[in-house]
CSV table of C-alpha atoms in Angstrom, one decimal:
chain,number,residue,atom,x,y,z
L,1270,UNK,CA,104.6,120.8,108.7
L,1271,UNK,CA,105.6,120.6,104.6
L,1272,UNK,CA,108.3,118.2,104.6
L,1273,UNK,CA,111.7,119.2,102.9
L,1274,UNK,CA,114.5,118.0,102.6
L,1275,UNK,CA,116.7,118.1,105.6
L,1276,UNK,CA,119.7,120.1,105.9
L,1277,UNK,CA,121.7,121.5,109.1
L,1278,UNK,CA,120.0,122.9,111.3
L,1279,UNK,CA,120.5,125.4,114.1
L,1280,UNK,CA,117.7,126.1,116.8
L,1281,UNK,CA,117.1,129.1,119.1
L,1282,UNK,CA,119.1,128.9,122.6
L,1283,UNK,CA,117.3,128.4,125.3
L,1284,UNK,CA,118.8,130.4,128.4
L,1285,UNK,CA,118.7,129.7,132.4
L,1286,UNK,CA,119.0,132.0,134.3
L,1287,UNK,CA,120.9,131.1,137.9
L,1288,UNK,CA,121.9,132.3,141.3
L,1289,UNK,CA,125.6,131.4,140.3
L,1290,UNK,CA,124.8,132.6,136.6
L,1291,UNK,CA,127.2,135.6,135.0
L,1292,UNK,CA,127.6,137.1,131.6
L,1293,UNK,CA,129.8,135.3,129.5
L,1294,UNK,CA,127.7,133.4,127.6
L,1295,UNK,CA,126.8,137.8,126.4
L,1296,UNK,CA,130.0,139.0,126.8
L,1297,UNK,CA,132.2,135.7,125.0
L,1298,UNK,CA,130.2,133.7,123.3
L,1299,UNK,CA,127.7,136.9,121.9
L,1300,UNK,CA,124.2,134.9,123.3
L,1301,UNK,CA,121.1,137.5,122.8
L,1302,UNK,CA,119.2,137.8,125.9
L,1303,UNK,CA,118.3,140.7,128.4
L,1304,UNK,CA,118.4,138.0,131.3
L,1305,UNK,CA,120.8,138.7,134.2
L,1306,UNK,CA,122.8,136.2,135.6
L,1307,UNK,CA,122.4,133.5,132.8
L,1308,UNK,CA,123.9,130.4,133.7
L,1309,UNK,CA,123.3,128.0,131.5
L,1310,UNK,CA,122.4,127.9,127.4
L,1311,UNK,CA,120.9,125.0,126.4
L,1312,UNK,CA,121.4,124.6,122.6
L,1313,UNK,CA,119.7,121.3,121.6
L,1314,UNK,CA,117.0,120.1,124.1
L,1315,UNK,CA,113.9,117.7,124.8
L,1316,UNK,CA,113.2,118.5,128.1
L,1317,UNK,CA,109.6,118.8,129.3
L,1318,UNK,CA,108.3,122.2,128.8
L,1319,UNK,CA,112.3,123.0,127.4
L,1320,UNK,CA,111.8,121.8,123.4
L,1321,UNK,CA,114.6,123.8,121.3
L,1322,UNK,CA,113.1,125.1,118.3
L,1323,UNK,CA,114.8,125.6,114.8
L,1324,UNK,CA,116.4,128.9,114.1
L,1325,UNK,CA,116.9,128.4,110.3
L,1326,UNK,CA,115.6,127.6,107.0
L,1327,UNK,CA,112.3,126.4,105.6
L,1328,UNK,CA,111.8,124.1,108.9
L,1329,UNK,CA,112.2,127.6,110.9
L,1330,UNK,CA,109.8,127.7,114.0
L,1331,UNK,CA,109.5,124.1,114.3
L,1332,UNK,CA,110.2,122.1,117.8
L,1333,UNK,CA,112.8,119.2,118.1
L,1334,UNK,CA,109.9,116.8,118.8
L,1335,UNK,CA,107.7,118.0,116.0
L,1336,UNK,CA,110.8,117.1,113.3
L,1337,UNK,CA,111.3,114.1,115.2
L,1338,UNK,CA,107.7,113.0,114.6
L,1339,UNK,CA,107.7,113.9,111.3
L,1340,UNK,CA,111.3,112.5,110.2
L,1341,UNK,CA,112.1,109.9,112.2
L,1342,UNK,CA,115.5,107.8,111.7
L,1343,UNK,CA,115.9,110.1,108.7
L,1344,UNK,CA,116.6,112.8,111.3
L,1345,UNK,CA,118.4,110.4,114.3
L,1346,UNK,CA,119.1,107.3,112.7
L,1347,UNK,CA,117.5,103.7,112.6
L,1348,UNK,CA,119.4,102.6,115.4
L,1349,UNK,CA,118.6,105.5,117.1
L,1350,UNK,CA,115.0,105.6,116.5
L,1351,UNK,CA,114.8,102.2,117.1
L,1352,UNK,CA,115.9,102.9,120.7
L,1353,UNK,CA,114.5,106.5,121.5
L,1354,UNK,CA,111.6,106.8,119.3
L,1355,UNK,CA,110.3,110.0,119.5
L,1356,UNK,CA,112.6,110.9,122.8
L,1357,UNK,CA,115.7,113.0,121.2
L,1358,UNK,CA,118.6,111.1,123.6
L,1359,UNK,CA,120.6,114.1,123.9
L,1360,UNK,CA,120.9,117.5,126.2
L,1361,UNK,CA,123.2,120.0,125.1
L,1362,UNK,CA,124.1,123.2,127.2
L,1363,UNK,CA,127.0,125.8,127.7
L,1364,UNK,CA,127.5,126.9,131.0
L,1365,UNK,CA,128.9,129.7,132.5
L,1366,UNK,CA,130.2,129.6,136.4
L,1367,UNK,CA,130.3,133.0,137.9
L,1368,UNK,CA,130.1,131.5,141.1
L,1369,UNK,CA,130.2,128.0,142.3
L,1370,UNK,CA,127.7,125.5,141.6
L,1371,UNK,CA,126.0,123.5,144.2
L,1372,UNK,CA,127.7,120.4,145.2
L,1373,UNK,CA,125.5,117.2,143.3
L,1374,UNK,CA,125.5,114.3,141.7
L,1375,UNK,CA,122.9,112.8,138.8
L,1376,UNK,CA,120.9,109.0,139.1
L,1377,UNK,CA,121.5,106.2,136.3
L,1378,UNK,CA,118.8,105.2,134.0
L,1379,UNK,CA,117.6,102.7,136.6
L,1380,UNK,CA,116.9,105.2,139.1
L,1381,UNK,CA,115.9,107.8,137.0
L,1382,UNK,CA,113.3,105.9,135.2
L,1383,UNK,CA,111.9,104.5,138.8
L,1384,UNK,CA,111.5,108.1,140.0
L,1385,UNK,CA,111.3,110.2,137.6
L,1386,UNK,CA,110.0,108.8,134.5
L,1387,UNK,CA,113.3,109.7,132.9
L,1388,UNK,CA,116.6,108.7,131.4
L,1389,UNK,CA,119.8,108.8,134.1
L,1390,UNK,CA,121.9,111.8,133.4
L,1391,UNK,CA,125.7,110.9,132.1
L,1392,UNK,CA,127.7,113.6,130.9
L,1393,UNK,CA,130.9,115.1,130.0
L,1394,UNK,CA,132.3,118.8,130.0
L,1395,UNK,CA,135.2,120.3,127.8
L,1396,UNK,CA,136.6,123.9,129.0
L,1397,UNK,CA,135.8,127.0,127.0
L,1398,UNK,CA,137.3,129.2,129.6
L,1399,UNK,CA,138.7,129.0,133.5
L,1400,UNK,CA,139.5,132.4,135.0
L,1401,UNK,CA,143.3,131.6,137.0
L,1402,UNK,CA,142.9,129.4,140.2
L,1403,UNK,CA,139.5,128.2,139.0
L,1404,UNK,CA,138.6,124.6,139.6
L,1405,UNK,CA,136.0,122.0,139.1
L,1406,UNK,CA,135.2,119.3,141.5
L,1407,UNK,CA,134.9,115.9,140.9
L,1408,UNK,CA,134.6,112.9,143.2
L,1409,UNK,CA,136.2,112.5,146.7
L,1410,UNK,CA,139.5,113.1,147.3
L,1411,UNK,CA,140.3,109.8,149.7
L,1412,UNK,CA,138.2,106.5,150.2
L,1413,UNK,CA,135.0,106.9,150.9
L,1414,UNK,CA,132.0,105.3,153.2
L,1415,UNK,CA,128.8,106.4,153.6
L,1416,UNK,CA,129.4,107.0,157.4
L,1417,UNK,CA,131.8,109.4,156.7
L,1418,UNK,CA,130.4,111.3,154.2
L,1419,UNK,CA,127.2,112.0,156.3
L,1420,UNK,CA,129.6,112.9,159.0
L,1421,UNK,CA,131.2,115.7,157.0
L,1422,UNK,CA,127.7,116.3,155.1
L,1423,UNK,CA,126.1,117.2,158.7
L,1424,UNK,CA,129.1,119.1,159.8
L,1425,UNK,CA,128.8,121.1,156.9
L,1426,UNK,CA,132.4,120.2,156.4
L,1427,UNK,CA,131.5,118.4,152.8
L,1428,UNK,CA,134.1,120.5,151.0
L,1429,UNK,CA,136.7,118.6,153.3
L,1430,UNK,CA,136.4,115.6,151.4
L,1431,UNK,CA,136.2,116.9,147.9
L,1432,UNK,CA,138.2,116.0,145.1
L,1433,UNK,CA,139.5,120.2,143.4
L,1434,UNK,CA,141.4,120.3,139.8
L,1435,UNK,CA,142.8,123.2,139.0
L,1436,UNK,CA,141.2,123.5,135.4
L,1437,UNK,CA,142.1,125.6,131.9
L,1438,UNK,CA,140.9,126.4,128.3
L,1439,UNK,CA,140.4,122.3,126.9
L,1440,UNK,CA,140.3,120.6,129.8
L,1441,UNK,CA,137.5,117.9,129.7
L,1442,UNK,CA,135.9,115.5,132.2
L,1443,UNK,CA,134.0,112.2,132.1
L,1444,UNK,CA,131.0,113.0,135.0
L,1445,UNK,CA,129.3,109.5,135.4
L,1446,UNK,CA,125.8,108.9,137.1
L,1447,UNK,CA,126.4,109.0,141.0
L,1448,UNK,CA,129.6,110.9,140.9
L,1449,UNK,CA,129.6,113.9,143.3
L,1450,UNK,CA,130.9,116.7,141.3
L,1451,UNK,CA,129.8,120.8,140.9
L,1452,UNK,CA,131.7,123.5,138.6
L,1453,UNK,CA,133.4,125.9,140.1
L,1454,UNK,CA,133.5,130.2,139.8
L,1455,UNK,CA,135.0,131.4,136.8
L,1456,UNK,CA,134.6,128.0,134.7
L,1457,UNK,CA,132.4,128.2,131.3
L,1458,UNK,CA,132.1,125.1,129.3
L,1459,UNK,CA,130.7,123.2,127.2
L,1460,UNK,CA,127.9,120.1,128.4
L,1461,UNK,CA,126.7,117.1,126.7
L,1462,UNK,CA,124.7,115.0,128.6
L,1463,UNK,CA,121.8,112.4,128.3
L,1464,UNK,CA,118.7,114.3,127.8
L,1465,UNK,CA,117.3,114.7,131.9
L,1466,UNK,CA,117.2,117.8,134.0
L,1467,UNK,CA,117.7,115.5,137.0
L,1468,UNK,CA,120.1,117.0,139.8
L,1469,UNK,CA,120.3,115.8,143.4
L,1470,UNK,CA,121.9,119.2,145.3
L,1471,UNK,CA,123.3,117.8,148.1
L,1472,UNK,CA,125.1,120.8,149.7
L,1473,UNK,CA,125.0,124.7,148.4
L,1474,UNK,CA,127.6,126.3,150.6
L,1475,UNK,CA,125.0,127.6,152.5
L,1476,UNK,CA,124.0,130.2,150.3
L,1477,UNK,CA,120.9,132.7,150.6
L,1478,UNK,CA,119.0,133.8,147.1
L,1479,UNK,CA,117.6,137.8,147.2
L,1480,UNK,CA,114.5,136.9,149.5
L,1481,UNK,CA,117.1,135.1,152.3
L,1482,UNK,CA,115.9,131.6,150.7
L,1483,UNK,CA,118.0,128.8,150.9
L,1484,UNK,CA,117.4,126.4,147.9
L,1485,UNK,CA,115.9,123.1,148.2
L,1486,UNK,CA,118.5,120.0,148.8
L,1487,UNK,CA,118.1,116.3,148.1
L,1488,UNK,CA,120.1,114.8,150.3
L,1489,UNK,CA,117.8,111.0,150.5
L,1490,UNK,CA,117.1,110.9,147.1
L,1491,UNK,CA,121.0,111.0,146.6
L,1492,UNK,CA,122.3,108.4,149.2
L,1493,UNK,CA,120.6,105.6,147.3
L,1494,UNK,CA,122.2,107.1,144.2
L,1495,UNK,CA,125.9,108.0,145.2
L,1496,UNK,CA,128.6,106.0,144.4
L,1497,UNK,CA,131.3,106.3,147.0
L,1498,UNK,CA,134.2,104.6,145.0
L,1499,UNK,CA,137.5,106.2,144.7
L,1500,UNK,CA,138.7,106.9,142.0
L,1501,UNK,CA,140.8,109.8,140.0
L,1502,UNK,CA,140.9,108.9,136.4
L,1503,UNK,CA,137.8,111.8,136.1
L,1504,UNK,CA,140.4,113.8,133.7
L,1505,UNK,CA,140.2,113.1,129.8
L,1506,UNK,CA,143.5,112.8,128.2
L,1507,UNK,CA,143.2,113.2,124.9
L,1508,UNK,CA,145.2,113.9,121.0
L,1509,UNK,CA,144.9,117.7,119.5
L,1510,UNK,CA,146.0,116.9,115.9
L,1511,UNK,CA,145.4,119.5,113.6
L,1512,UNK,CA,143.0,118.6,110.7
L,1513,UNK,CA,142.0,115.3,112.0
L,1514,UNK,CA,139.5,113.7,114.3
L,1515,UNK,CA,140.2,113.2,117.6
L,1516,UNK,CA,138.6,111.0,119.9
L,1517,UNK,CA,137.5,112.7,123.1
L,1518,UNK,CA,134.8,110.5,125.4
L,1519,UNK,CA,133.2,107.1,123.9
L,1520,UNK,CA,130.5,105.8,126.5
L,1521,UNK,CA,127.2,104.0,125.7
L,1522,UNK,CA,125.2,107.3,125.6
L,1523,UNK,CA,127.1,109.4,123.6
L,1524,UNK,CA,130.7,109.7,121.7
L,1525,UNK,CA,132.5,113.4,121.4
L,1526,UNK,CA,135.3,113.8,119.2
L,1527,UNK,CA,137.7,117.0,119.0
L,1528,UNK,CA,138.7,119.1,115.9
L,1529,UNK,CA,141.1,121.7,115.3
L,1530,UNK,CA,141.0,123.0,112.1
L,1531,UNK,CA,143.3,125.6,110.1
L,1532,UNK,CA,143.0,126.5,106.8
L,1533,UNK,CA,141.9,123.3,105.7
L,1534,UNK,CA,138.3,121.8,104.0
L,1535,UNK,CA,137.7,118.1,105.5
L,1536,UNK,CA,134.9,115.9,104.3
L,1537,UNK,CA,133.3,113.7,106.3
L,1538,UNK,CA,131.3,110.9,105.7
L,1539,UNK,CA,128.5,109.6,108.2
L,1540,UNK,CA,128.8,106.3,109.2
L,1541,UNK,CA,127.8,106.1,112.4
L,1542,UNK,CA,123.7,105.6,111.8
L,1543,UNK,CA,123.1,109.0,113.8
L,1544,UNK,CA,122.7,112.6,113.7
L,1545,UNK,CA,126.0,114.2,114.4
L,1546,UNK,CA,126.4,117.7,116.1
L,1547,UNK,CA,129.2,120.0,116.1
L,1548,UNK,CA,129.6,122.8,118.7
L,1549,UNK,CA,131.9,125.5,117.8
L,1550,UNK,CA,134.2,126.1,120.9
L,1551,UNK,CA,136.6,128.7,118.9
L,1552,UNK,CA,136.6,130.1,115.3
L,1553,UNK,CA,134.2,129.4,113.0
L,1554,UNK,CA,133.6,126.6,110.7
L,1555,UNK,CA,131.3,126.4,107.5
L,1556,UNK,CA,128.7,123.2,107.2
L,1557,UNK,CA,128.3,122.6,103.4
L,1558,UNK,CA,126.3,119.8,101.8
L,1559,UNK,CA,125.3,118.9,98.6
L,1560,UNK,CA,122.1,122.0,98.9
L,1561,UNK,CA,123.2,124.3,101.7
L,1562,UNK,CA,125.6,126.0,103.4
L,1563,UNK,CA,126.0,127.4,107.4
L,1564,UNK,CA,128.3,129.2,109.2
L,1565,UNK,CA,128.9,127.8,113.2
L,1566,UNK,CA,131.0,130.8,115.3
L,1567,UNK,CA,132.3,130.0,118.6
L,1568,UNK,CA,129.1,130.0,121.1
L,1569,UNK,CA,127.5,128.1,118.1
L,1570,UNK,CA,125.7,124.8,117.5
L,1571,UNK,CA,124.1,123.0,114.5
L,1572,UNK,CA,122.8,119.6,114.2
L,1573,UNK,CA,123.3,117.6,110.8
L,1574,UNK,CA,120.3,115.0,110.5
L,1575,UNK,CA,121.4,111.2,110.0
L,1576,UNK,CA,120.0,111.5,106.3
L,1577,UNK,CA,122.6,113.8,105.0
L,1578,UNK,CA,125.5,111.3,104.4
L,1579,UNK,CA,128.4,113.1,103.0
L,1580,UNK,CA,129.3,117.1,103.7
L,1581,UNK,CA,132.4,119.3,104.5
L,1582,UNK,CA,133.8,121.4,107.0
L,1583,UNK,CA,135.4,124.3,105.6
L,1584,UNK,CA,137.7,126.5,108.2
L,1585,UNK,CA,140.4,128.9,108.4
L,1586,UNK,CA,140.6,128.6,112.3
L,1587,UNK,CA,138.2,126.3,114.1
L,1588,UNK,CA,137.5,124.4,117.1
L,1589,UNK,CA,135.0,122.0,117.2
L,1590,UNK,CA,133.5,119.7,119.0
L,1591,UNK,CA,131.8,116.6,117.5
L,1592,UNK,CA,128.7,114.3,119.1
L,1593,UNK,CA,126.8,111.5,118.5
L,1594,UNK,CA,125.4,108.1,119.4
């Protein structure tokens, strides 16, 4: 690789395609692909055999890991690289819900590390789009033992104890490791998550794939990995000013802030000691620094490297969401 100087940088989707997969992520957010049923977009990523790879500029065909080796903090941060090395810490996806997800939960670092050599899997979700009525389910819905939920989980009764919202366009929730929790049909959104592609399926509505296949559950592996407190504060309430950041979720993994922009130019200065991405939920926005300028439309993503310390955000209408660590 000749080294450059770093700028923002976009990298090729990479698309899933899934049993409960539709076509919005064609049809809504304009994604290029001839796969049917695509459930899931993942726009950053540094999963095994999954490495995003950059869609623009001089660095152009390169892979997340390969700039990572080569740039180090100047790309994530010293704090950052100091904690993650080479291991980009984040995972981040659109998803589209044409029919329901399975019902699952995710293991903490602890777990995840023990098992399967990886990081736990926290992560958040922020509504692009609910058709009417649709939901997303998150935790139980009354106190909860392990007794009873094998009871219901045997009885194939599991929905029974299931915690439903009724969800809409900017609706977001704070999905911790161990909390049961799925996405329900007609819900496309936006996930950011520690970078792991470690799901425990613990029921699937006892659905059949296009060979009569049932798909593969992990019910042990997720007993030692539930947590079965009660709770209902899943639901982020947050601010919508106009022209200002907005704090969305802070956790130790990740924070996500929310901008609305109208015809307005912001600067913004990077103090955080990390890369920062932006994901363009509605509208589009223009990234300009000191040597470049892109475009992000809705459906879009574009990471700015921790070196580049000052830029602006230029916008006539925009919605965007903001990440880092």
């Amino acid at each position: 690789m000749t080294k450059v100087k770093l700028y923002p940088i976009k990298f090729q989707p990479i698309f899933k395609e899934k049993i409960w997969g539709g076509n919005k992520l064609k049809s809504v957010l304009n994604k290029k692909t001839n796969l049917l049923n695509v459930g899931e977009s993942w726009e950053i990523s540094a999963v095994e055999n999954d490495v995003s790879v950059v869609a623009n500029g001089q660095l152009k065909g390169n892979t997340l890991n390969s700039l990572l080796a080569e740039y180090k903090d100047d790309l994530i941060g010293e704090k950052n690289y100091k904690s993650f090395g080479t291991k980009f810490p984040l995972l981040i996806k659109f998803i589209d819900a044409k029919e329901d997800l399975s019902i699952q939960l995710h293991p903490n670092n602890k777990l995840a590390a023990q098992r399967h050599n990886s990081f736990g899997k926290t992560e958040m979700w922020y509504v692009l789009e609910a058709d009417e009525e649709a939901n997303l389910i998150v935790g139980f819905n009354e106190k909860m033992t392990s007794e009873k939920y094998l009871k219901h989980l045997n009885n194939k009764t599991l929905p029974e104890i299931l915690n439903f919202n009724k969800v809409k366009k900017g609706d977001s929730y704070f999905i911790d490791v161990g909390l049961v929790h799925a996405i329900g049909a007609g819900v496309m959104l936006a996930e950011i998550q520690q970078t792991s592609d470690i799901t425990y399926r613990v029921y699937d509505w006892d659905r059949v794939d296009a060979k009569g296949n049932t798909r593969e559950l992990h019910n042990d592996l997720a007993l030692e990995a539930i947590n079965f407190d009660y709770k209902d504060n899943f639901k982020i309430d947050y601010f919508k000013n106009k022209n200002q950041t907005n704090k969305l979720v802070t956790c130790p993994f990740f924070i996500t802030n929310y901008l609305a922009l109208e015809t307005n130019t912001i600067t913004k200065e990077n103090t955080f000691d990390s890369f920062i991405i932006y994901m363009c939920v509605d509208g589009e926005a223009s990234i300009k620094t000191e040597y470049s300028t892109e475009i992000i439309k809705k459906g879009e993503t574009i990471l700015i490297p921790a070196v580049i310390n000052t830029f602006q955000i230029i916008a006539e209408s925009a919605e965007l969401l903001e990440i880092y660590i």
